[in-house]
XYZ file of C-alpha atoms in Angstrom:
281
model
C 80.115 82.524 -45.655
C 78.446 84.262 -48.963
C 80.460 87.667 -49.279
C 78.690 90.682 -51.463
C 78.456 93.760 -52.089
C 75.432 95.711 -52.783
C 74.183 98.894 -53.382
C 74.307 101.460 -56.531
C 77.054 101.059 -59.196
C 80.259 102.728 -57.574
C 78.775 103.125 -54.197
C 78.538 99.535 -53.273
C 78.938 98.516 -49.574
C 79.798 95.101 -48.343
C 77.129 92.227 -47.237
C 77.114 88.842 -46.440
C 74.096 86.933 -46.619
C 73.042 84.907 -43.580
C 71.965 81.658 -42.968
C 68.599 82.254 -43.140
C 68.781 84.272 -46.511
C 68.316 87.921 -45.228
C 71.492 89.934 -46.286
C 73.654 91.849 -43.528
C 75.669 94.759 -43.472
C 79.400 94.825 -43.230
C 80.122 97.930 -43.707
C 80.465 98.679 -39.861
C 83.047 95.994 -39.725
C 85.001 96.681 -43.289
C 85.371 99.535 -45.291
C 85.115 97.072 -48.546
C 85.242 94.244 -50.272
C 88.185 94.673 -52.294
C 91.416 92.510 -52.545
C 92.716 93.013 -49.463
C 89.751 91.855 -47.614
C 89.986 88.202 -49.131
C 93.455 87.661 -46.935
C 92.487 84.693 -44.954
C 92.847 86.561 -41.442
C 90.567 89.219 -42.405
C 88.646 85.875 -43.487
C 88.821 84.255 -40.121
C 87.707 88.034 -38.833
C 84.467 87.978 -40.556
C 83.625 84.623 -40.166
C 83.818 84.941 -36.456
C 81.457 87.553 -36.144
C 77.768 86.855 -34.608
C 75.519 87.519 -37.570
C 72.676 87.876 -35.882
C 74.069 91.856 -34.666
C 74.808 92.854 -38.440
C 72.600 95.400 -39.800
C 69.703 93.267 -41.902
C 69.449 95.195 -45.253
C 65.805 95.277 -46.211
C 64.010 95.386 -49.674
C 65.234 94.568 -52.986
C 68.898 95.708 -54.087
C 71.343 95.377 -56.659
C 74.514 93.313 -56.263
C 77.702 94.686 -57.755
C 80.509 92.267 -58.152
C 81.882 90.582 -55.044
C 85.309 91.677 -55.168
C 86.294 95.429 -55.852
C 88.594 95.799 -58.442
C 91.101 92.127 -57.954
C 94.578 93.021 -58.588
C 94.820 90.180 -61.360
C 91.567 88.893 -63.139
C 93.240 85.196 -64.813
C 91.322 83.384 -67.428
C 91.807 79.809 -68.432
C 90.920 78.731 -72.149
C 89.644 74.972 -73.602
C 89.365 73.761 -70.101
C 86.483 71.201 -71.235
C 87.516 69.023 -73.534
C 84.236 68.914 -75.512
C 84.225 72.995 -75.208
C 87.693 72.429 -76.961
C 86.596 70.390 -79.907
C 83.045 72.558 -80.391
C 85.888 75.389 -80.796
C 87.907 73.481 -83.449
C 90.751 73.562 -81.228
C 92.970 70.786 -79.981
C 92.734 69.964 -75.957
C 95.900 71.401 -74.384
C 98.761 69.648 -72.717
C 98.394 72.430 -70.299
C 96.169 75.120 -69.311
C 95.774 78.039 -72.139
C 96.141 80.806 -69.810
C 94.741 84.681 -70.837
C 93.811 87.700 -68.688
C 90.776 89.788 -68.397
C 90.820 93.571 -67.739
C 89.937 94.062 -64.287
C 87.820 97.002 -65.288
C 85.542 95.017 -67.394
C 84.270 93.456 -63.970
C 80.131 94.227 -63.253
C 77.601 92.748 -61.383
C 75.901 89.298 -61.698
C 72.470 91.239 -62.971
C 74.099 94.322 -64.396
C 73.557 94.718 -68.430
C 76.125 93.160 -71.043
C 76.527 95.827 -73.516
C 77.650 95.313 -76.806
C 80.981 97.562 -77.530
C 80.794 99.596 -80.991
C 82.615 97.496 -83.788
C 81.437 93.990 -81.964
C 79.902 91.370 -84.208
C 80.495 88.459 -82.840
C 79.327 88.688 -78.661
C 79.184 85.518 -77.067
C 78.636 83.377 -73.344
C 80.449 81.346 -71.154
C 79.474 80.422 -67.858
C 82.341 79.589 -65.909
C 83.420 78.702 -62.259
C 85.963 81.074 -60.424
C 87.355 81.658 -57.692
C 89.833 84.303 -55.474
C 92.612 83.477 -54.011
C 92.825 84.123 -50.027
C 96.633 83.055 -49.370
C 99.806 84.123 -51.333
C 100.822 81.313 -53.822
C 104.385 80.588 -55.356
C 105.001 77.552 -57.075
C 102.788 75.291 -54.587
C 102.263 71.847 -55.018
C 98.448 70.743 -56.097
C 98.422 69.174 -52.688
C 98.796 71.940 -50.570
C 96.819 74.158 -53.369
C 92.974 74.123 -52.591
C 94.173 76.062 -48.911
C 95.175 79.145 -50.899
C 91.966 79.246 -52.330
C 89.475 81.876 -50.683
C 86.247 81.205 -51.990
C 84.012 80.306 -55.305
C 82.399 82.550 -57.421
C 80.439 82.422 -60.920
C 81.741 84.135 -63.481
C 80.315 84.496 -67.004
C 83.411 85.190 -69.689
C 81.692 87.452 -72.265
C 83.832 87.098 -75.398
C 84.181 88.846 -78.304
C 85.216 86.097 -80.833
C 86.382 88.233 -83.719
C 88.381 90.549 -81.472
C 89.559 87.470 -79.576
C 90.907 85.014 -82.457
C 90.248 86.903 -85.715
C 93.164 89.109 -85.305
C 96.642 88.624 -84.241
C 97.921 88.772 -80.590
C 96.474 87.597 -77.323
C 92.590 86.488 -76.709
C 92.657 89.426 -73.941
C 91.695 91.526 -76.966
C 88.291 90.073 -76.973
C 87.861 89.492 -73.500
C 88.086 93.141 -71.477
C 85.267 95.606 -72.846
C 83.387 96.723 -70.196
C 80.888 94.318 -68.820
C 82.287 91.460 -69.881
C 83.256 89.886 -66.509
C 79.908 89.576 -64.555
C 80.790 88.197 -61.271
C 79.039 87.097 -58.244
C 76.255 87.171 -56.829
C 78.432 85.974 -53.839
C 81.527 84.580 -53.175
C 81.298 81.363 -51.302
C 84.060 81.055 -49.254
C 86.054 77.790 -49.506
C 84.998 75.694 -46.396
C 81.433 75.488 -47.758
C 82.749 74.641 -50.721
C 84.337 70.904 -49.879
C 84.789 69.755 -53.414
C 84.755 72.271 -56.235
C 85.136 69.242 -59.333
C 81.657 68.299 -57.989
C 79.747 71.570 -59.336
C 77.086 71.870 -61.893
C 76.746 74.747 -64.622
C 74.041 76.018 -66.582
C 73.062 78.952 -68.569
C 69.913 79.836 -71.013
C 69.498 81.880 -73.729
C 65.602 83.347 -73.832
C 64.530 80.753 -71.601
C 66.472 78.139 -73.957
C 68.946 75.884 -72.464
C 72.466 76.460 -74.315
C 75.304 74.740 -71.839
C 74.951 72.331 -69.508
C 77.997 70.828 -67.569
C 79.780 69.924 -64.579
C 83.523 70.964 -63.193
C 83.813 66.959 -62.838
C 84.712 67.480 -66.223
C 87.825 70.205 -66.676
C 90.705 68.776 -68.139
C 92.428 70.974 -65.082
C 91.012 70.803 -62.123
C 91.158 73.728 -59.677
C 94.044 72.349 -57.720
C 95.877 71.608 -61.243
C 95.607 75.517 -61.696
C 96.274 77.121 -58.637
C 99.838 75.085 -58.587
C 100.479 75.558 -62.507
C 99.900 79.439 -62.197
C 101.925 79.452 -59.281
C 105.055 78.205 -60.334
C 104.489 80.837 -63.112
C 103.332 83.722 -61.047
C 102.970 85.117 -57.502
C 98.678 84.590 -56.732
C 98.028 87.502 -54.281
C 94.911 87.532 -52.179
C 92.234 88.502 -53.781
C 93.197 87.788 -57.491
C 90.501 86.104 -59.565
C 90.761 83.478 -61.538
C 87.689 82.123 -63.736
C 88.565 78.481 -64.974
C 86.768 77.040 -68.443
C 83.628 76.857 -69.374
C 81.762 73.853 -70.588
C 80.244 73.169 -74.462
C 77.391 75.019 -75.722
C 78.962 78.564 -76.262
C 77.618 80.607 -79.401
C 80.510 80.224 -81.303
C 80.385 76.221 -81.555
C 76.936 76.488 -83.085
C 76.024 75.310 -86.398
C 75.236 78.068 -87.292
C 77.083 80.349 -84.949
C 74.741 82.319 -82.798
C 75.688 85.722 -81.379
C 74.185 87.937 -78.544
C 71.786 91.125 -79.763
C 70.109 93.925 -78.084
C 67.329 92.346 -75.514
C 68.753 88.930 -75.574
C 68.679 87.686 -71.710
C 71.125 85.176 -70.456
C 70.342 83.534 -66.926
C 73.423 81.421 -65.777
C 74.238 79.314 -62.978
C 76.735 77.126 -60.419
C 75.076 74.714 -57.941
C 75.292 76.481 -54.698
C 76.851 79.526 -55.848
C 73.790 81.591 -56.958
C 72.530 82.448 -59.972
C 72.935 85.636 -62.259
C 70.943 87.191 -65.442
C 71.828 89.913 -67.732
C 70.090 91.550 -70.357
C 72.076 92.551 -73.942
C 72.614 96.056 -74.775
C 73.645 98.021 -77.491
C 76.483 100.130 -76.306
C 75.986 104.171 -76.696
């Protein structure tokens, strides 16, 4: 299944879109798409449903983020080694681990706006995905069954907020708009190997990262097992996992987003999404 929600921000309702690409109404079946809805029987719910008597939603329409509001929005850092040296940083023994402000979720095509006091805005497309099964300490084997589904996710960062200063890179990671998520989430079984993905994302029309989850240091499997011998993983937390080289920080010299830059990003069968920068009010 690909789970959304559509609609105006803050009155989203939930969708899925169909086999043959027309987008259906769920919100005669579910009141939302929020964190309880990713448990894997409400799961097993929607997917048994007969499509073809949802509600087709007609004409173009915004998509919000997939998920309303996760309880926990988890970030892993350096997860590509070649993302790690462009940084200057040493590849971890074992995944840097951060979290993102679940407020400073939007929608795959909503605009990044750049926060008053920001100089240094940059890009990372990213794969993520929610979890659909509570996880503590789990092996890796048994892992990739708590997962609910896939999701892009691009992890706008604030560099000078995020390493400039002291403290944790959360600082540069939580303004508003900078977790664009979505379009859909594509729920796990049509999803049978997540290290075989490929990543993109362009800067006006310019390629700028190219890459493939065949190359994290941690694989998804690694991470749901590593945070969970850390931390209880709820349904419907998100967790966005690396991105590959080519970020604005690692150029020579560094590049930054500005007011009408457009960024169009990425995941092989997971959608695409593409904001436009914003100076904030």
């Amino acid at each position: 299944m690909k789970l959304c929600r559509f609609g105006e921000a803050g009155a989203e309702r939930p969708g899925l879109m169909a086999s043959d690409g027309s987008l259906r109404d769920l919100g005669a079946i579910i009141g939302d798409l929020d964190a309880a809805a990713y448990d894997q029987p409400v799961l097993d719910r929607l997917r048994a449903l007969d499509v073809a008597t949802l509600p087709e939603v007609k004409g173009p329409v915004r998509f919000g983020p997939p998920i309303h509001r996760p309880g926990h929005f988890i970030a892993i850092g350096l997860n590509y080694a070649d993302h790690a040296a462009e940084s200057g940083m040493p590849v971890p023994a074992e995944p840097v681990v951060f979290s993102k402000a679940p407020s400073c979720i939007s929608g795959p095509n909503d605009p990044v706006i750049i926060p008053a006091g920001s100089t240094k805005l940059d890009w990372e497309v990213e794969l993520a995905f929610v979890i659909g099964r509570r996880a503590w300490q789990v092996s890796e084997a048994e892992a990739l069954s708590h997962v609910a589904g896939y999701l892009i996710c691009n992890d706008i960062s604030e560099r000078a907020w995020q390493i400039e200063g002291t403290g944790q890179w959360i600082k540069g990671k939580s303004a508003p708009t900078f977790g664009p998520l979505g379009p859909f989430v594509v729920t796990a079984d049509e999803i049978p190997d997540p290290q075989a993905l490929d990543l993109t994302l362009d800067l006006n029309g310019v390629r700028t990262q190219t890459g493939s989850t065949r190359t994290m240091i941690f694989p998804v499997a690694t991470l749901v097992s590593f945070l969970s011998q850390l931390m209880v993983l709820e349904p419907g937390d998100v967790v966005t996992t690396g991105t590959p080289p080519g970020v604005g920080m690692g150029k020579k010299p560094p590049l930054y987003l500005k007011p009408g830059d457009v960024m169009e990003l990425g995941i092989s069968g997971l959608g695409t999404q593409r904001q436009v920068v914003v100076a904030g009010s």
